[in-house]
Coordinates of C-alpha atoms and ligand atoms in Angstrom, one line a residue:
M20 CA -65.9 -47.8 8.1
K21 CA -65.8 -51.3 9.3
K22 CA -69.0 -51.5 7.4
V23 CA -67.7 -50.6 4.4
Q24 CA -64.9 -53.3 4.5
A25 CA -67.1 -55.9 5.8
E26 CA -69.8 -55.3 2.7
Y27 CA -66.7 -55.4 0.3
R28 CA -65.4 -58.7 1.8
Q29 CA -68.7 -59.9 1.1
K30 CA -68.6 -59.0 -2.3
L31 CA -65.1 -60.5 -3.0
K32 CA -66.7 -64.0 -2.4
F33 CA -67.0 -64.4 -5.8
N34 CA -63.3 -64.2 -6.6
S35 CA -61.7 -65.2 -3.2
G36 CA -63.9 -68.5 -3.1
D37 CA -63.1 -68.8 0.9
N38 CA -63.7 -65.2 1.7
Q39 CA -60.5 -64.9 3.2
V40 CA -59.7 -61.8 1.1
K41 CA -59.2 -58.9 3.9
K42 CA -57.7 -56.3 1.8
I43 CA -58.9 -53.6 -0.8
P44 CA -57.0 -54.3 -3.5
M45 CA -55.6 -52.1 -6.3
L46 CA -57.8 -53.7 -8.7
D47 CA -60.8 -55.9 -8.4
L48 CA -61.8 -57.7 -11.6
A49 CA -64.4 -60.0 -10.0
P50 CA -67.3 -57.7 -11.2
E51 CA -66.0 -57.6 -14.9
V52 CA -65.5 -61.4 -14.9
R53 CA -69.2 -61.9 -13.2
L54 CA -70.7 -59.8 -15.9
L55 CA -68.8 -61.8 -18.8
W56 CA -68.8 -65.3 -17.2
D57 CA -71.0 -67.2 -19.3
K58 CA -69.6 -65.9 -22.7
I59 CA -66.1 -66.2 -21.6
N60 CA -66.9 -69.8 -20.6
V61 CA -68.5 -70.6 -24.2
A62 CA -65.6 -68.9 -26.0
I63 CA -62.7 -70.7 -24.4
Q64 CA -64.9 -73.8 -24.7
E65 CA -65.4 -73.2 -28.5
V66 CA -61.6 -72.9 -28.6
I67 CA -61.0 -76.2 -26.7
R68 CA -63.3 -78.0 -28.9
S69 CA -61.9 -76.5 -32.2
G70 CA -58.3 -77.8 -31.2
Q71 CA -56.9 -74.9 -32.8
F72 CA -55.1 -73.0 -30.2
I73 CA -52.4 -70.9 -31.8
L74 CA -52.9 -68.5 -34.5
G75 CA -56.5 -69.3 -35.6
P76 CA -60.0 -67.3 -36.3
N77 CA -60.0 -65.9 -32.6
V78 CA -56.9 -64.2 -33.2
Q79 CA -57.9 -63.3 -36.8
A80 CA -61.0 -61.8 -35.6
F81 CA -59.8 -60.2 -32.6
E82 CA -57.0 -58.3 -34.7
Q83 CA -59.5 -57.1 -37.2
E84 CA -62.1 -55.8 -34.2
A85 CA -59.2 -54.3 -32.2
A86 CA -58.1 -52.3 -35.5
D87 CA -61.6 -51.0 -36.1
Y88 CA -61.8 -49.8 -32.5
L89 CA -58.6 -48.1 -32.5
G90 CA -59.0 -46.9 -35.7
V91 CA -56.0 -48.2 -37.2
K92 CA -55.3 -50.2 -40.4
H93 CA -53.6 -53.1 -38.9
A94 CA -53.5 -55.0 -35.8
V95 CA -51.0 -57.7 -34.9
G96 CA -51.4 -60.1 -31.8
V97 CA -48.3 -60.9 -30.1
N98 CA -47.5 -62.7 -26.8
S99 CA -46.8 -59.7 -24.5
G100 CA -46.8 -56.0 -24.3
T101 CA -42.8 -56.4 -24.0
D102 CA -42.9 -58.3 -27.2
A103 CA -44.8 -55.7 -29.0
L104 CA -42.4 -53.4 -28.3
V105 CA -39.5 -55.4 -29.1
I106 CA -41.0 -56.7 -32.8
S107 CA -42.1 -53.1 -33.4
L108 CA -38.8 -51.7 -32.6
H109 CA -37.2 -54.5 -34.9
A110 CA -39.9 -54.2 -37.7
A111 CA -39.2 -50.3 -37.9
G112 CA -35.2 -51.2 -38.4
I113 CA -34.1 -49.9 -35.0
G114 CA -31.2 -51.7 -34.2
P115 CA -27.5 -51.7 -32.6
G116 CA -26.0 -48.2 -31.9
D117 CA -29.5 -46.4 -32.7
E118 CA -30.6 -44.1 -29.8
V119 CA -34.0 -43.7 -28.7
I120 CA -35.5 -40.9 -27.0
T121 CA -38.1 -42.3 -24.0
T122 CA -39.0 -41.5 -20.3
P123 CA -37.5 -43.1 -17.4
F124 CA -40.8 -42.7 -15.4
T125 CA -42.4 -46.0 -16.7
F126 CA -42.4 -49.9 -16.3
F127 CA -38.9 -51.4 -17.0
A128 CA -40.1 -53.1 -20.1
T129 CA -40.3 -49.6 -22.0
A130 CA -36.5 -49.2 -22.1
E131 CA -35.8 -53.1 -21.7
S132 CA -37.3 -53.4 -25.5
I133 CA -35.1 -50.8 -26.7
S134 CA -32.2 -52.5 -25.3
R135 CA -33.0 -56.0 -26.3
V136 CA -32.8 -54.7 -30.0
G137 CA -29.4 -53.7 -29.3
A138 CA -30.4 -49.8 -29.4
I139 CA -29.6 -47.4 -26.6
P140 CA -32.3 -45.6 -24.6
V141 CA -31.9 -41.8 -24.1
F142 CA -33.8 -40.6 -21.1
I143 CA -35.3 -37.4 -20.8
D144 CA -37.6 -35.5 -18.0
I145 CA -41.4 -35.5 -17.7
D146 CA -43.9 -32.9 -17.8
P147 CA -44.8 -33.1 -14.0
R148 CA -48.6 -32.4 -14.7
T149 CA -49.1 -35.6 -17.1
F150 CA -46.3 -37.4 -15.8
N151 CA -45.2 -38.1 -19.6
L152 CA -42.1 -37.3 -21.6
D153 CA -41.6 -33.3 -22.1
P154 CA -41.7 -32.9 -26.0
G155 CA -39.9 -29.6 -25.6
L156 CA -36.6 -31.4 -24.4
I157 CA -36.5 -34.0 -27.5
E158 CA -34.5 -31.5 -29.3
N159 CA -31.5 -31.1 -26.7
A160 CA -31.3 -35.1 -26.9
V161 CA -31.0 -35.5 -30.3
T162 CA -27.7 -36.8 -31.8
T163 CA -26.7 -38.4 -35.3
R164 CA -27.6 -41.4 -33.9
T165 CA -30.9 -40.8 -32.8
K166 CA -33.7 -43.0 -34.7
A167 CA -37.0 -42.8 -32.8
V168 CA -38.9 -41.3 -30.1
L169 CA -40.8 -43.7 -27.8
P170 CA -43.3 -41.8 -25.8
V171 CA -45.4 -43.8 -23.1
H172 CA -49.2 -42.9 -22.0
L173 CA -48.7 -43.5 -18.5
Y174 CA -51.7 -44.3 -16.1
G175 CA -54.0 -43.9 -19.1
H176 CA -53.0 -40.2 -19.8
A177 CA -52.1 -39.6 -23.4
A178 CA -48.4 -37.7 -24.2
D179 CA -48.6 -34.8 -26.0
M180 CA -48.5 -36.4 -29.5
K181 CA -49.1 -33.2 -31.6
A182 CA -45.7 -31.9 -30.0
I183 CA -43.9 -35.1 -30.1
L184 CA -45.0 -35.7 -34.0
A185 CA -43.8 -32.1 -34.8
E186 CA -40.4 -32.9 -33.4
A187 CA -39.9 -36.2 -34.9
E188 CA -40.6 -34.8 -38.0
K189 CA -38.5 -31.8 -37.8
Y190 CA -35.4 -34.5 -36.7
R191 CA -36.7 -37.3 -38.9
L192 CA -37.2 -39.7 -36.2
L193 CA -39.7 -42.4 -35.7
V194 CA -42.1 -42.5 -33.1
I195 CA -43.3 -45.7 -31.4
E196 CA -46.0 -45.6 -28.9
D197 CA -46.3 -47.5 -25.5
V198 CA -49.9 -47.8 -24.9
A199 CA -49.7 -50.5 -22.5
Q200 CA -51.8 -48.5 -20.0
A201 CA -54.2 -46.7 -22.4
F202 CA -56.3 -48.9 -24.3
G203 CA -59.2 -46.8 -25.5
A204 CA -57.5 -43.3 -24.3
E205 CA -57.8 -40.2 -26.5
F206 CA -55.6 -37.8 -27.9
E207 CA -57.8 -35.1 -29.6
G208 CA -60.4 -37.3 -30.2
K209 CA -58.7 -40.7 -31.7
K210 CA -57.7 -43.4 -30.1
L211 CA -54.1 -43.7 -28.9
G212 CA -51.7 -46.2 -30.9
A213 CA -52.3 -44.8 -34.4
A214 CA -50.6 -41.7 -34.7
G215 CA -47.1 -42.9 -34.9
R216 CA -45.3 -45.9 -37.0
A217 CA -46.5 -48.2 -34.6
G218 CA -48.9 -48.7 -31.1
C219 CA -47.9 -51.3 -28.6
F220 CA -50.6 -52.7 -26.6
S221 CA -50.4 -55.2 -23.4
F222 CA -52.9 -57.4 -22.4
F223 CA -51.5 -58.4 -19.0
P224 CA -54.6 -59.0 -16.6
S225 CA -54.3 -55.9 -14.6
K226 CA -54.4 -53.6 -17.9
I227 CA -57.4 -51.6 -19.1
L228 CA -58.2 -54.6 -21.8
G229 CA -56.9 -57.6 -19.7
A230 CA -56.5 -61.4 -20.9
F231 CA -56.3 -64.5 -18.8
G232 CA -52.4 -64.4 -19.2
D233 CA -49.7 -62.6 -21.2
G234 CA -50.7 -61.1 -24.4
G235 CA -50.0 -58.1 -26.6
L236 CA -50.6 -56.0 -30.0
I237 CA -49.0 -53.9 -32.4
T238 CA -51.1 -51.5 -34.5
T239 CA -49.9 -49.7 -37.3
N240 CA -51.1 -47.9 -40.3
D241 CA -47.7 -48.6 -42.3
E242 CA -48.2 -51.9 -44.4
H243 CA -44.2 -53.3 -44.1
I244 CA -44.7 -52.8 -40.4
A245 CA -47.5 -55.0 -40.3
E246 CA -46.2 -57.3 -42.7
T247 CA -42.7 -57.6 -40.8
A248 CA -44.5 -57.6 -37.8
R249 CA -46.4 -60.8 -38.7
L250 CA -43.2 -62.6 -40.0
L251 CA -41.4 -62.0 -36.8
R252 CA -43.7 -63.2 -34.4
A253 CA -43.8 -66.4 -36.2
H254 CA -39.7 -67.1 -36.5
G255 CA -39.5 -65.0 -39.5
S256 CA -41.5 -66.9 -41.3
A257 CA -44.7 -66.2 -43.7
K258 CA -44.6 -70.0 -45.2
R259 CA -43.8 -72.7 -42.9
Y260 CA -40.1 -73.8 -42.8
Y261 CA -39.0 -71.2 -45.4
H262 CA -37.3 -68.7 -42.6
E263 CA -36.4 -65.3 -43.8
E264 CA -35.4 -63.5 -41.1
I265 CA -34.5 -64.6 -37.4
G266 CA -37.6 -63.6 -35.6
Y267 CA -39.6 -64.7 -32.4
N268 CA -41.7 -67.0 -31.2
S269 CA -44.6 -64.5 -30.0
R270 CA -48.0 -65.4 -30.9
L271 CA -51.4 -64.1 -29.5
D272 CA -53.0 -67.4 -28.4
E273 CA -56.5 -68.4 -29.5
I274 CA -57.8 -68.3 -25.9
Q275 CA -56.7 -65.3 -25.0
A276 CA -57.7 -63.7 -28.6
A277 CA -61.1 -65.7 -27.7
V278 CA -61.6 -63.9 -23.9
L279 CA -60.6 -60.5 -25.4
R280 CA -63.0 -60.6 -28.1
V281 CA -65.8 -61.0 -25.4
K282 CA -64.2 -58.2 -23.3
L283 CA -63.7 -55.6 -26.3
P284 CA -67.3 -54.4 -26.6
H285 CA -67.2 -53.6 -22.9
I286 CA -64.4 -51.5 -22.9
E287 CA -65.8 -48.3 -24.0
K288 CA -68.2 -48.5 -21.2
L289 CA -65.7 -49.8 -18.4
N290 CA -63.3 -46.7 -19.5
E291 CA -66.2 -44.5 -18.9
K292 CA -66.8 -46.0 -15.3
R293 CA -63.2 -45.6 -14.5
R294 CA -63.6 -42.0 -15.5
L295 CA -66.4 -41.5 -13.5
A296 CA -64.5 -43.2 -10.5
A297 CA -61.8 -40.9 -11.0
G298 CA -64.3 -37.8 -10.8
R299 CA -65.7 -39.1 -7.6
Y300 CA -62.0 -39.3 -6.2
N301 CA -61.4 -36.0 -7.3
E302 CA -64.4 -34.4 -5.3
L303 CA -63.4 -36.2 -2.5
F304 CA -60.1 -35.0 -2.5
N305 CA -61.3 -31.3 -2.8
E306 CA -61.6 -31.0 1.0
I307 CA -58.2 -32.3 1.5
P308 CA -55.3 -29.8 0.9
G309 CA -51.6 -31.2 0.4
I310 CA -53.0 -33.8 -2.4
T311 CA -52.5 -33.4 -6.0
T312 CA -55.1 -34.9 -7.8
P313 CA -54.6 -36.5 -11.4
Y314 CA -54.2 -33.8 -14.2
E315 CA -55.8 -34.2 -17.2
A316 CA -55.0 -32.1 -20.2
P317 CA -57.5 -30.9 -22.4
F318 CA -56.1 -32.8 -25.3
T319 CA -56.5 -36.1 -23.9
K320 CA -59.4 -38.7 -22.6
H321 CA -57.6 -40.1 -19.7
V322 CA -58.8 -43.5 -19.1
F323 CA -57.3 -43.8 -15.1
H324 CA -55.6 -47.3 -15.6
Q325 CA -54.3 -45.6 -12.6
Y326 CA -55.6 -43.4 -10.4
T327 CA -52.2 -41.5 -9.2
V328 CA -52.1 -38.9 -6.6
R329 CA -49.0 -36.6 -5.4
V330 CA -48.4 -36.6 -1.6
P331 CA -45.7 -34.3 -0.9
G332 CA -43.4 -33.2 1.4
G333 CA -42.0 -36.5 2.2
M334 CA -45.4 -38.1 3.3
R335 CA -46.2 -40.5 0.7
D336 CA -44.4 -43.5 2.5
K337 CA -46.2 -42.9 5.9
V338 CA -49.6 -42.4 4.1
Q339 CA -49.1 -45.8 2.1
Q340 CA -47.9 -47.3 5.5
Y341 CA -50.9 -46.2 6.9
L342 CA -53.3 -47.3 4.4
A343 CA -51.5 -50.8 4.3
G344 CA -52.5 -50.9 8.2
Q345 CA -55.9 -50.3 7.1
E346 CA -55.9 -53.0 5.0
V347 CA -56.1 -50.7 1.5
E348 CA -53.6 -51.7 -0.7
T349 CA -51.6 -48.7 -2.7
R350 CA -49.1 -49.0 -5.1
V351 CA -45.7 -46.7 -6.1
Y352 CA -45.6 -46.6 -10.1
Y353 CA -42.5 -46.3 -10.3
P354 CA -40.3 -45.8 -7.4
V355 CA -37.1 -45.9 -8.9
P356 CA -36.7 -44.2 -12.4
L357 CA -35.1 -46.2 -15.1
H358 CA -32.0 -44.1 -15.2
K359 CA -31.3 -44.9 -11.5
L360 CA -31.2 -48.6 -12.1
P361 CA -27.7 -50.2 -11.9
V362 CA -28.5 -51.5 -15.6
Y363 CA -28.4 -47.8 -17.1
R364 CA -26.9 -46.0 -14.1
D365 CA -24.5 -44.5 -16.6
S366 CA -26.9 -43.0 -18.8
G367 CA -27.6 -39.1 -18.0
P368 CA -28.0 -36.2 -16.0
V369 CA -30.3 -35.3 -13.4
L370 CA -33.9 -35.2 -14.3
K371 CA -35.6 -33.7 -11.3
N372 CA -39.2 -33.8 -12.5
V373 CA -38.8 -37.5 -12.6
E374 CA -37.0 -37.9 -9.2
R375 CA -39.6 -35.6 -7.7
A376 CA -42.7 -37.7 -9.0
A377 CA -40.9 -40.9 -8.0
A378 CA -41.0 -39.6 -4.5
E379 CA -44.5 -38.3 -4.3
V380 CA -46.8 -40.5 -6.4
L381 CA -49.0 -42.8 -4.9
S382 CA -51.6 -44.9 -7.1
L383 CA -54.9 -45.7 -5.1
P384 CA -57.2 -48.7 -5.9
I385 CA -59.6 -48.3 -8.9
W386 CA -61.5 -50.1 -11.1
P387 CA -64.9 -49.6 -13.2
D388 CA -67.5 -50.8 -10.4
M389 CA -65.7 -49.4 -7.4
G390 CA -68.5 -47.7 -5.5
Y391 CA -68.5 -44.3 -3.9
D392 CA -68.5 -45.6 -0.3
L393 CA -65.3 -47.6 -0.8
Q394 CA -63.7 -44.3 -2.4
Q395 CA -64.8 -42.3 0.7
H396 CA -63.4 -44.8 3.1
I397 CA -60.2 -44.6 1.2
V398 CA -59.9 -40.9 1.3
N399 CA -61.0 -40.6 4.5
L400 CA -58.3 -42.6 5.6
I401 CA -55.6 -40.8 3.7
K402 CA -57.1 -37.5 5.4
S403 CA -56.4 -39.2 8.9
A404 CA -53.0 -40.3 8.0
I405 CA -52.3 -36.5 6.8
N406 CA -53.7 -34.8 10.1
Q407 CA -51.4 -37.4 12.3
G408 CA -48.2 -35.8 10.3
Ligands
LIG13 C1 -47.3 -53.5 -18.9 C2 -46.5 -52.8 -19.3 C3 -45.4 -53.1 -20.5 C4 -45.2 -54.6 -20.7 O1 -46.2 -55.3 -21.1 P1 -46.5 -56.9 -21.1 O2 -47.4 -57.4 -21.4 O3 -46.6 -57.1 -19.3 O4 -45.1 -57.2 -21.3 C5 -45.0 -52.1 -21.1 N1 -45.0 -50.8 -21.0 C6 -45.8 -50.4 -20.0 C7 -45.7 -49.0 -19.8 C8 -46.3 -51.1 -19.3 O5 -47.3 -50.7 -18.2

């Protein structure tokens, strides 16, 4: 076991420089960067040489390349995944007094964006297997003020889009997808982000497709949404100094777009490698009772932005502490469901699947080039933690 870690420290030289990295991290971007190092450097230098840093040829080309890859008509680069959500909601005409049905088992930005445009997030419970909002509960949450449903494809696993779209049609609701964790993931053979009115992606460095800073993307087949989003990201103006709307300053910048263009052609392969790593974990966990490995519904192609297990019976925190003591980083996504946060406290009933998930989930290190030895090492440590009680 010592040997595995020593070897890993050796490998981390590339990103640590001083070789001081002791932990097995949640995510190691070094192999990806090493693979693309030369191309990324050239791409960045070309932007610097061109002197065009905002809304130039790289953003335009990246938007087209991402739209092609995702199978959607329009893609609009923005400053972050959060802004992609805010601007999509705004462009879809969702505002003060409107209600948006969503999941509380997500990153804060999902609900924050709804609140930011003046609307009200209405939280419903999740499907305990997929961790995504349970479409069967939409009906009960609909009121005369409901305007939209905002599913999140958590951890890289699709929400049940067919059922969600059917409910949305029944109650004339818009569907806006939070695809921040699921770039390249699929629902029934199609990439996510194209099924509803808009898809919202994040290029935060730790996401599936990560920039070297903040970045985001809005995808849509709706010409009006695309046009409005383009206006809104640039202070509500299509023509300089002629502002038609109160907008935002939220552009994807050229350097980030240039980096993303280098990475995009590799995403399919990198996601395939994540899936292989997840498969190896699943096999290693076969022998360990008490751990529930991630479910993959027949309708989805999971991209394992996170490899998240359940550790039931109040053992989760102990297992996490044990791993931390052995220099293995793990995370709990998410310990506090959003409806339990003080800012949303007064909103709603007990959501028992969410609360149980928050107490049981544990996300383990995963990245495309994570090797078998490291995974075996981590699973062995979890076994020891459980045996110790
Ligand atoms: C990361 C994330 C966001 C926000 O993206 P940023 O680019 O960090 O603003 C929104 N929703 C979910 C589910 C996320 O994981």
